[in-house]
Short mmCIF file of C-alpha atoms in Angstrom, two decimals:
data_model
loop_
_atom_site.label_atom_id
_atom_site.label_comp_id
_atom_site.label_asym_id
_atom_site.label_seq_id
_atom_site.Cartn_x
_atom_site.Cartn_y
_atom_site.Cartn_z
CA MET A 708 49.03 109.55 115.73
CA ALA A 709 48.59 111.44 118.99
CA THR A 710 46.54 114.59 119.63
CA SER A 711 45.51 116.73 122.56
CA ARG A 712 43.61 113.68 123.79
CA ASP A 713 46.85 111.72 124.08
CA VAL A 714 47.10 111.06 127.81
CA GLY A 715 49.08 108.76 130.10
CA ARG A 716 47.49 105.39 130.63
CA ARG A 717 48.17 104.63 134.28
CA SER A 718 47.34 108.22 135.25
CA LEU A 719 43.97 107.65 133.65
CA LEU A 720 43.46 104.46 135.57
CA LYS A 721 44.13 106.27 138.83
CA ALA A 722 41.88 109.18 137.99
CA ALA A 723 38.89 107.52 136.35
CA GLY A 724 36.06 109.98 136.08
CA GLY A 725 38.34 112.90 136.95
CA SER A 726 39.63 115.71 134.78
CA LEU A 727 41.94 114.34 132.10
CA ALA A 728 43.19 117.78 131.28
CA ALA A 729 44.66 118.16 134.75
CA LEU A 730 46.81 115.05 134.45
CA GLY A 731 49.49 116.55 132.22
CA VAL A 732 50.08 119.84 134.05
CA ALA A 733 52.82 118.83 136.47
CA GLY A 734 56.32 118.34 135.07
CA THR A 735 59.29 116.36 136.25
CA ALA A 736 62.93 116.93 135.51
CA ALA A 737 62.11 120.07 133.51
CA ALA A 738 65.05 121.78 131.90
CA CYS A 739 65.58 125.13 130.31
CA GLY A 740 68.92 126.27 129.04
CA GLY A 741 70.89 124.89 126.13
CA SER A 742 72.63 121.60 125.62
CA GLY A 743 76.36 121.37 125.86
CA SER A 744 79.44 119.51 126.98
CA GLY A 745 80.13 118.84 130.63
CA SER A 746 83.12 117.75 132.66
CA GLY A 747 84.81 114.51 131.76
CA GLY A 748 83.84 114.80 128.11
CA THR A 749 80.13 114.23 128.71
CA VAL A 750 77.54 115.73 126.38
CA THR A 751 74.14 116.95 127.53
CA ILE A 752 71.15 116.97 125.19
CA ARG A 753 67.61 118.21 125.85
CA TYR A 754 64.55 116.05 125.16
CA ALA A 755 60.96 117.33 125.23
CA TRP A 756 57.60 115.62 124.71
CA TRP A 757 53.90 116.01 125.42
CA GLY A 758 51.89 113.75 127.66
CA ALA A 759 50.93 113.19 131.26
CA GLU A 760 52.74 112.12 134.42
CA ASP A 761 52.66 108.40 133.69
CA ARG A 762 54.42 108.91 130.36
CA ALA A 763 56.99 111.08 132.14
CA LYS A 764 57.71 108.33 134.66
CA ARG A 765 58.16 105.76 131.90
CA ILE A 766 60.34 108.01 129.77
CA ASN A 767 62.52 109.06 132.70
CA LYS A 768 63.03 105.40 133.53
CA SER A 769 64.02 104.74 129.91
CA ILE A 770 66.43 107.68 130.01
CA ALA A 771 68.07 106.33 133.17
CA LEU A 772 68.71 103.10 131.28
CA PHE A 773 70.09 105.06 128.31
CA GLU A 774 72.48 107.04 130.49
CA LYS A 775 73.66 103.81 132.12
CA LYS A 776 74.48 102.33 128.69
CA HIS A 777 75.83 105.64 127.32
CA PRO A 778 77.58 107.30 130.28
CA LYS A 779 79.05 110.05 128.10
CA ILE A 780 75.57 111.36 127.19
CA LYS A 781 73.25 113.05 129.69
CA VAL A 782 69.61 113.88 128.91
CA LYS A 783 67.65 116.77 130.39
CA THR A 784 63.90 116.42 130.01
CA ASP A 785 60.80 118.56 129.73
CA PHE A 786 57.16 117.62 129.17
CA GLN A 787 53.87 119.46 128.83
CA PRO A 788 50.26 118.76 127.88
CA TYR A 789 49.79 118.69 124.10
CA LEU A 790 48.73 122.30 123.46
CA ASP A 791 51.17 123.75 126.00
CA PHE A 792 53.97 121.70 124.45
CA TRP A 793 53.52 123.28 121.02
CA LYS A 794 53.16 126.80 122.42
CA LYS A 795 56.46 126.41 124.26
CA PHE A 796 58.12 124.69 121.31
CA ASN A 797 57.12 127.48 118.93
CA THR A 798 58.66 130.03 121.27
CA GLN A 799 61.85 128.00 121.61
CA ALA A 800 62.14 127.35 117.88
CA SER A 801 61.58 131.02 117.06
CA GLY A 802 64.34 131.93 119.52
CA GLY A 803 66.79 129.36 118.17
CA ASN A 804 66.64 127.33 121.37
CA ALA A 805 64.55 124.26 120.53
CA PRO A 806 65.25 120.95 122.33
CA ASP A 807 67.86 118.72 120.71
CA VAL A 808 65.30 115.89 120.49
CA PHE A 809 61.52 116.19 120.68
CA GLN A 810 58.35 114.22 120.20
CA ASN A 811 56.70 114.99 116.87
CA ALA A 812 53.79 114.03 114.62
CA ILE A 813 53.11 113.83 110.89
CA GLY A 814 51.13 117.08 110.80
CA PHE A 815 54.16 119.11 111.84
CA LEU A 816 56.91 117.74 109.59
CA ARG A 817 56.50 120.00 106.57
CA LYS A 818 55.70 123.00 108.77
CA TYR A 819 58.90 122.87 110.78
CA ASP A 820 61.00 121.66 107.86
CA ALA A 821 59.99 124.82 105.99
CA ARG A 822 61.08 126.83 109.02
CA ASN A 823 64.50 125.11 109.08
CA VAL A 824 63.82 123.57 112.49
CA LEU A 825 64.13 119.85 111.73
CA LEU A 826 67.39 117.92 111.47
CA ASP A 827 67.70 115.69 108.41
CA LEU A 828 68.83 112.45 110.03
CA THR A 829 69.90 110.87 106.74
CA ALA A 830 73.61 111.52 107.38
CA GLN A 831 73.39 109.93 110.84
CA ALA A 832 71.62 106.90 109.36
CA LYS A 833 74.30 106.50 106.68
CA ALA A 834 77.00 106.80 109.35
CA GLY A 835 75.45 103.91 111.27
CA GLU A 836 74.44 106.06 114.24
CA LEU A 837 70.73 105.49 113.59
CA ARG A 838 69.23 102.25 112.33
CA THR A 839 66.44 102.57 109.76
CA GLU A 840 65.74 98.84 109.35
CA GLY A 841 63.61 96.54 111.48
CA PHE A 842 60.40 98.59 111.39
CA ARG A 843 56.90 97.09 111.20
CA ALA A 844 54.44 97.53 108.32
CA GLY A 845 56.46 100.08 106.34
CA LEU A 846 56.78 102.53 109.23
CA GLU A 847 60.42 103.22 108.33
CA LYS A 848 59.12 105.58 105.62
CA PHE A 849 56.74 107.40 107.93
CA GLY A 850 59.04 110.30 108.79
CA GLU A 851 60.46 110.83 105.30
CA VAL A 852 59.57 114.05 103.49
CA ASP A 853 60.98 114.99 100.09
CA GLY A 854 63.89 112.59 100.50
CA LYS A 855 64.78 113.80 104.01
CA LEU A 856 64.50 111.74 107.20
CA LEU A 857 62.81 114.21 109.53
CA GLY A 858 61.35 111.85 112.12
CA VAL A 859 61.67 108.28 113.36
CA PRO A 860 58.50 106.42 114.49
CA VAL A 861 58.36 105.15 118.06
CA GLY A 862 54.89 103.58 117.93
CA SER A 863 51.94 102.97 115.64
CA ASN A 864 48.21 103.44 115.86
CA SER A 865 45.26 103.40 113.52
CA MET A 866 41.69 104.67 113.62
CA ALA A 867 39.16 102.34 115.20
CA LEU A 868 35.62 102.32 116.49
CA VAL A 869 35.55 101.98 120.27
CA ILE A 870 32.27 100.35 121.27
CA ASP A 871 30.36 99.79 124.48
CA LYS A 872 30.34 96.02 124.17
CA LYS A 873 27.45 95.49 126.58
CA VAL A 874 25.18 97.76 124.53
CA HIS A 875 26.22 96.16 121.26
CA ASP A 876 25.72 92.65 122.64
CA LYS A 877 22.23 93.52 123.86
CA ALA A 878 21.43 94.96 120.43
CA GLY A 879 22.78 91.85 118.71
CA ILE A 880 25.51 93.71 116.83
CA SER A 881 28.93 92.17 116.13
CA PRO A 882 31.00 94.46 113.86
CA GLU A 883 33.41 92.68 111.50
CA LEU A 884 36.13 93.85 109.15
CA GLY A 885 34.56 94.64 105.79
CA TRP A 886 31.23 95.94 107.04
CA THR A 887 29.92 98.94 105.11
CA TRP A 888 28.69 102.37 106.09
CA ASP A 889 25.17 101.15 105.31
CA ASP A 890 25.75 98.34 107.81
CA TYR A 891 27.03 100.84 110.33
CA TYR A 892 24.02 103.13 110.03
CA LYS A 893 21.73 100.13 110.38
CA SER A 894 23.55 99.29 113.62
CA LEU A 895 23.07 102.88 114.86
CA ARG A 896 19.33 102.69 114.20
CA ARG A 897 19.11 99.33 115.94
CA ILE A 898 20.93 100.67 119.01
CA ARG A 899 18.70 103.75 119.10
CA ASP A 900 15.50 101.73 118.74
CA THR A 901 16.32 98.81 121.05
CA GLN A 902 18.67 100.35 123.63
CA LYS A 903 17.24 103.87 123.66
CA THR A 904 20.61 105.56 123.32
CA ALA A 905 22.69 107.19 120.59
CA GLY A 906 24.92 104.80 118.71
CA ASN A 907 27.83 107.25 118.29
CA GLY A 908 29.15 110.21 120.25
CA GLY A 909 29.64 112.31 117.13
CA MET A 910 32.06 111.54 114.32
CA HIS A 911 31.85 114.33 111.75
CA GLY A 912 34.40 116.64 113.36
CA ILE A 913 37.20 114.07 113.42
CA MET A 914 39.68 114.86 110.66
CA TYR A 915 41.41 111.50 111.03
CA LEU A 916 38.12 109.72 110.37
CA TYR A 917 37.07 111.91 107.47
CA ASP A 918 40.43 111.25 105.82
CA PRO A 919 40.00 107.44 105.49
CA TYR A 920 36.38 107.99 104.45
CA LEU A 921 37.60 110.22 101.63
CA ARG A 922 40.34 107.74 100.74
CA GLN A 923 37.65 105.11 100.30
CA GLN A 924 36.25 107.39 97.59
CA GLY A 925 39.62 107.85 95.87
CA LYS A 926 40.18 111.26 97.45
CA ALA A 927 41.97 112.36 100.64
CA PHE A 928 41.82 115.08 103.26
CA PHE A 929 45.22 116.41 102.21
CA THR A 930 47.35 116.41 99.11
CA GLU A 931 51.00 117.44 99.33
CA LYS A 932 50.03 121.07 98.76
CA GLY A 933 46.47 121.50 99.99
CA LEU A 934 43.07 119.94 100.53
CA GLY A 935 42.04 116.86 98.56
CA PHE A 936 38.28 117.37 98.65
CA THR A 937 35.70 119.98 97.64
CA GLU A 938 33.25 122.20 99.48
CA SER A 939 30.36 120.04 98.23
CA ASP A 940 32.07 116.97 99.74
CA LEU A 941 32.20 118.63 103.14
CA VAL A 942 28.65 119.97 102.90
CA GLU A 943 27.44 116.41 102.38
CA TRP A 944 29.55 115.09 105.29
CA TRP A 945 28.46 117.75 107.77
CA GLU A 946 24.81 117.66 106.72
CA GLU A 947 24.89 113.92 107.35
CA GLY A 948 26.22 114.60 110.85
CA LEU A 949 23.49 117.08 111.73
CA ALA A 950 20.82 114.75 110.35
CA GLY A 951 22.19 111.99 112.58
CA VAL A 952 21.89 114.21 115.64
CA LYS A 953 18.30 115.15 114.81
CA SER A 954 17.32 111.49 114.34
CA GLY A 955 19.01 110.39 117.57
CA LEU A 956 21.74 108.31 115.93
CA PHE A 957 24.43 110.63 117.27
CA ALA A 958 24.64 112.07 120.78
CA ASP A 959 23.38 115.58 121.50
CA PRO A 960 26.42 117.88 120.89
CA LYS A 961 25.38 120.15 123.77
CA LYS A 962 25.44 117.25 126.21
CA VAL A 963 28.75 116.04 124.78
CA ASN A 964 30.20 119.51 125.26
CA GLN A 965 28.98 119.64 128.87
CA ILE A 966 30.78 116.46 129.94
CA LYS A 967 34.17 117.30 128.40
CA PRO A 968 36.87 116.13 128.78
CA LYS A 969 35.07 112.87 129.55
CA SER A 970 34.13 110.92 126.42
CA PRO A 971 30.44 110.43 125.51
CA THR A 972 30.89 106.66 125.25
CA ALA A 973 32.39 106.36 128.72
CA ASP A 974 29.71 108.67 130.08
CA GLY A 975 26.91 106.55 128.62
CA LEU A 976 25.70 109.20 126.17
CA ALA A 977 26.57 106.94 123.25
CA ALA A 978 27.44 103.33 122.44
CA GLY A 979 30.63 104.09 120.53
CA GLU A 980 32.96 106.63 118.94
CA PHE A 981 35.85 106.74 116.49
CA THR A 982 39.34 107.38 117.85
CA TRP A 983 42.91 106.09 117.71
CA ASP A 984 43.19 102.46 118.78
CA ASN A 985 45.84 103.14 121.43
CA PHE A 986 43.40 105.42 123.29
CA ALA A 987 41.26 102.38 124.13
CA VAL A 988 42.40 102.30 127.75
CA ARG A 989 40.75 105.67 128.31
CA TYR A 990 37.27 104.20 128.16
CA THR A 991 37.96 101.51 130.73
CA ALA A 992 39.39 104.20 133.00
CA GLU A 993 36.47 106.60 132.62
CA GLY A 994 33.45 104.33 132.21
CA ASP A 995 31.57 101.57 134.01
CA SER A 996 30.93 99.25 131.06
CA ALA A 997 33.04 96.88 128.94
CA TYR A 998 34.69 98.33 125.83
CA ASP A 999 36.19 96.83 122.68
CA LEU A 1000 37.69 97.84 119.33
CA ALA A 1001 35.72 97.46 116.11
CA PRO A 1002 36.88 98.07 112.50
CA ILE A 1003 36.26 101.16 110.39
CA PRO A 1004 33.24 100.77 108.05
CA THR A 1005 33.96 100.69 104.31
CA SER A 1006 32.28 101.99 101.19
CA ASP A 1007 32.76 98.82 99.15
CA GLY A 1008 33.25 96.11 101.77
CA LYS A 1009 37.01 96.05 101.18
CA LYS A 1010 38.82 99.39 101.23
CA THR A 1011 39.00 101.03 104.65
CA GLY A 1012 41.29 103.91 103.66
CA GLN A 1013 43.34 103.29 106.80
CA TYR A 1014 47.01 103.70 107.49
CA LEU A 1015 49.23 103.45 110.54
CA GLY A 1016 49.83 106.74 112.26
CA SER A 1017 52.66 107.28 114.68
CA LEU A 1018 54.35 109.40 117.25
CA MET A 1019 57.93 110.02 116.23
CA LEU A 1020 61.16 111.53 117.45
CA SER A 1021 62.82 114.39 115.59
CA GLY A 1022 66.08 116.27 116.02
CA TYR A 1023 66.72 120.02 116.05
CA LYS A 1024 68.54 121.25 112.98
CA ARG A 1025 70.80 123.56 115.00
CA THR A 1026 71.77 121.01 117.63
CA GLN A 1027 75.45 120.95 118.45
CA HIS A 1028 75.31 117.19 118.99
CA PRO A 1029 73.71 115.42 116.00
CA LYS A 1030 75.59 112.18 116.68
CA GLU A 1031 74.34 111.99 120.26
CA VAL A 1032 70.82 112.91 119.12
CA ALA A 1033 70.86 110.02 116.65
CA THR A 1034 72.24 107.64 119.30
CA PHE A 1035 69.45 108.60 121.68
CA ILE A 1036 66.70 108.23 119.06
CA ASP A 1037 68.09 104.86 117.99
CA PHE A 1038 68.00 103.65 121.59
CA MET A 1039 64.44 104.85 122.25
CA VAL A 1040 63.20 103.22 119.04
CA HIS A 1041 65.12 99.92 119.01
CA ASP A 1042 66.12 98.91 122.55
CA PRO A 1043 63.92 96.00 123.74
CA GLU A 1044 64.02 97.05 127.39
CA VAL A 1045 62.51 100.44 126.47
CA ALA A 1046 59.51 98.59 125.05
CA ARG A 1047 59.05 96.71 128.31
CA ILE A 1048 59.17 100.02 130.19
CA MET A 1049 56.92 102.03 127.84
CA GLY A 1050 54.36 99.35 126.96
CA TYR A 1051 51.84 100.82 124.51
CA ASP A 1052 52.02 104.33 125.96
CA ARG A 1053 53.27 105.68 122.62
CA GLY A 1054 51.28 103.19 120.54
CA VAL A 1055 52.23 99.70 119.44
CA PRO A 1056 56.07 99.68 119.17
CA ALA A 1057 57.24 100.63 115.69
CA THR A 1058 60.18 98.22 115.46
CA THR A 1059 59.98 94.45 115.41
CA ALA A 1060 62.52 94.16 118.24
CA GLN A 1061 60.42 96.28 120.57
CA TYR A 1062 57.14 94.79 119.41
CA GLU A 1063 58.36 91.32 120.31
CA ALA A 1064 59.94 92.48 123.58
CA TYR A 1065 56.70 93.72 125.13
CA GLU A 1066 54.05 91.04 125.54
CA PRO A 1067 50.80 92.70 126.63
CA ASP A 1068 49.23 89.42 127.74
CA LYS A 1069 51.92 89.25 130.45
CA ASP A 1070 51.31 92.74 131.83
CA LYS A 1071 50.93 92.69 135.61
CA ASP A 1072 48.11 95.24 135.47
CA PRO A 1073 44.96 93.27 134.51
CA VAL A 1074 43.29 96.27 132.85
CA LEU A 1075 46.33 97.14 130.75
CA LYS A 1076 46.78 93.46 129.95
CA LYS A 1077 43.28 93.22 128.50
CA VAL A 1078 43.25 96.54 126.66
CA ASN A 1079 46.75 96.30 125.19
CA THR A 1080 46.15 92.73 124.03
CA SER A 1081 43.07 94.03 122.23
CA ILE A 1082 45.04 96.86 120.60
CA ALA A 1083 47.73 94.48 119.36
CA ALA A 1084 45.13 92.08 117.98
CA TYR A 1085 43.35 94.93 116.19
CA GLU A 1086 46.50 96.19 114.45
CA ASP A 1087 47.54 92.64 113.58
CA SER A 1088 44.14 92.12 111.94
CA LEU A 1089 44.66 95.23 109.78
CA VAL A 1090 48.09 94.05 108.66
CA GLU A 1091 46.85 90.53 107.92
CA ALA A 1092 43.88 91.86 105.95
CA LYS A 1093 46.24 94.08 103.91
CA VAL A 1094 43.95 97.09 104.21
CA LEU A 1095 46.67 99.55 105.27
CA GLY A 1096 47.98 102.06 102.77
CA PRO A 1097 50.59 104.84 102.91
CA ILE A 1098 49.64 107.85 105.03
CA THR A 1099 48.16 110.86 103.28
CA PRO A 1100 50.77 113.62 102.86
CA HIS A 1101 50.36 116.54 105.27
CA PRO A 1102 51.32 119.95 103.83
CA GLU A 1103 52.71 122.84 105.84
CA GLY A 1104 49.86 124.30 107.89
CA ALA A 1105 48.08 120.96 108.37
CA ASP A 1106 48.01 121.39 112.15
CA VAL A 1107 46.15 124.69 111.79
CA VAL A 1108 43.68 123.10 109.38
CA GLU A 1109 43.00 120.21 111.75
CA ALA A 1110 42.27 122.60 114.62
CA ALA A 1111 39.94 124.64 112.40
CA PHE A 1112 38.08 121.53 111.28
CA LEU A 1113 37.39 120.50 114.86
CA ARG A 1114 36.46 123.99 116.07
CA ILE A 1115 34.20 124.96 113.18
CA ASN A 1116 32.39 121.62 113.23
CA GLU A 1117 31.69 122.12 116.93
CA GLU A 1118 30.35 125.63 116.32
CA MET A 1119 28.05 124.23 113.65
CA ALA A 1120 26.94 121.31 115.83
CA LEU A 1121 26.06 123.71 118.67
CA GLY A 1122 23.91 125.79 116.31
CA LYS A 1123 26.26 128.76 115.99
CA ARG A 1124 26.75 128.30 112.23
CA SER A 1125 24.82 126.86 109.33
CA VAL A 1126 26.41 124.05 107.35
CA LYS A 1127 27.11 126.25 104.35
CA ASP A 1128 28.58 129.01 106.52
CA ALA A 1129 30.72 126.48 108.40
CA VAL A 1130 32.06 124.97 105.19
CA LYS A 1131 32.81 128.39 103.73
CA GLN A 1132 34.63 129.43 106.91
CA PHE A 1133 36.65 126.22 106.98
CA PHE A 1134 37.82 126.58 103.38
CA THR A 1135 38.68 130.25 103.95
CA GLU A 1136 40.82 129.45 107.00
CA SER A 1137 42.38 126.45 105.27
CA LYS A 1138 43.38 128.53 102.26
CA THR A 1139 45.15 130.98 104.56
CA ALA A 1140 46.85 128.23 106.60
CA LEU A 1141 48.00 126.33 103.53
CA GLY A 1142 49.16 129.43 101.69
CA GLY A 1143 47.01 128.90 98.63
#
């Protein structure tokens, strides 16, 4: 599941300690204008995604391979940083000029389906133009909404705890699958007391962590139509976060804010933080320590509440070339050579064919080799332990709710709002965004 912190891996490695936000500004092979048919019976489709320059290089290389294998289809490309991508996409969609194919995420499916933007790919799948078999861990269902196939996964990720391994080793802490939140808080106190640093960079504003925590309690962040938790639930969660800051278990929010976009763990402000597993390379790029992936704590020692998230590819409902769109998506999702080009840039490959085609332990880059091997091992451990469940449904407006959750939590953490005021504001904004 990618967010605004989804950045290109090799660009990070070249710019360790620099501004991550600057990496995704430049574009290559940008295209405006509509898709259409060219001379010689060729068809041109437009493909847009968010990310940084390294992702662009990998995708453009994949597209060159596609055009070689499908000479009658040409692909014009456009990429932006995450927030800029959605601003541009909204403008294009409103004007009836969205790209034929575009990168998408679970939080946007219902929103753009309700606006008649997304192509239902079911017909293309039935016609054999798009394969829906061969996916890992049930990911073939990831882009289905109300019986419609609105997106096809290209990679998977799951929430994890990224730790500063040197700090944890010195503190004598070795996280294992099945540890509880009580165990986790004990580890935070031990790190604070023995290593004189915060154990976590701040976790209570991360929607995709709060969701599995709620799922451990039999609830969820979202239902199909709204929020799946109460104001009292959130008061408890956010009060716990502020208490952790005051006791030194969590990093000082003001200091965390000052070092953005660098992460508090890479900066040395904290010994760990929760994020998507495929972001693990970021810490090696930014920091001077050794980093590893640890499992999500549980409430009962068994249920983690986790699921596999994913980037996906979607088609534009008004495209003039649905067959070519499906052919392109099928290639990007299933072709083994694409996996060897992309690596884990979009997460662990969603299909078995691509997963087996890219072997991270054979990567020529030693840093990527180590980090990607760790990511694969982490996701394999989740599958083997059978802790993964289906993803929580995301209603229309989920993207607005996620942004509000992050923003309001930050305002509260910086002392601009009380907990009760922050919770009230969040539920007010959520009600408006979700139309209820």
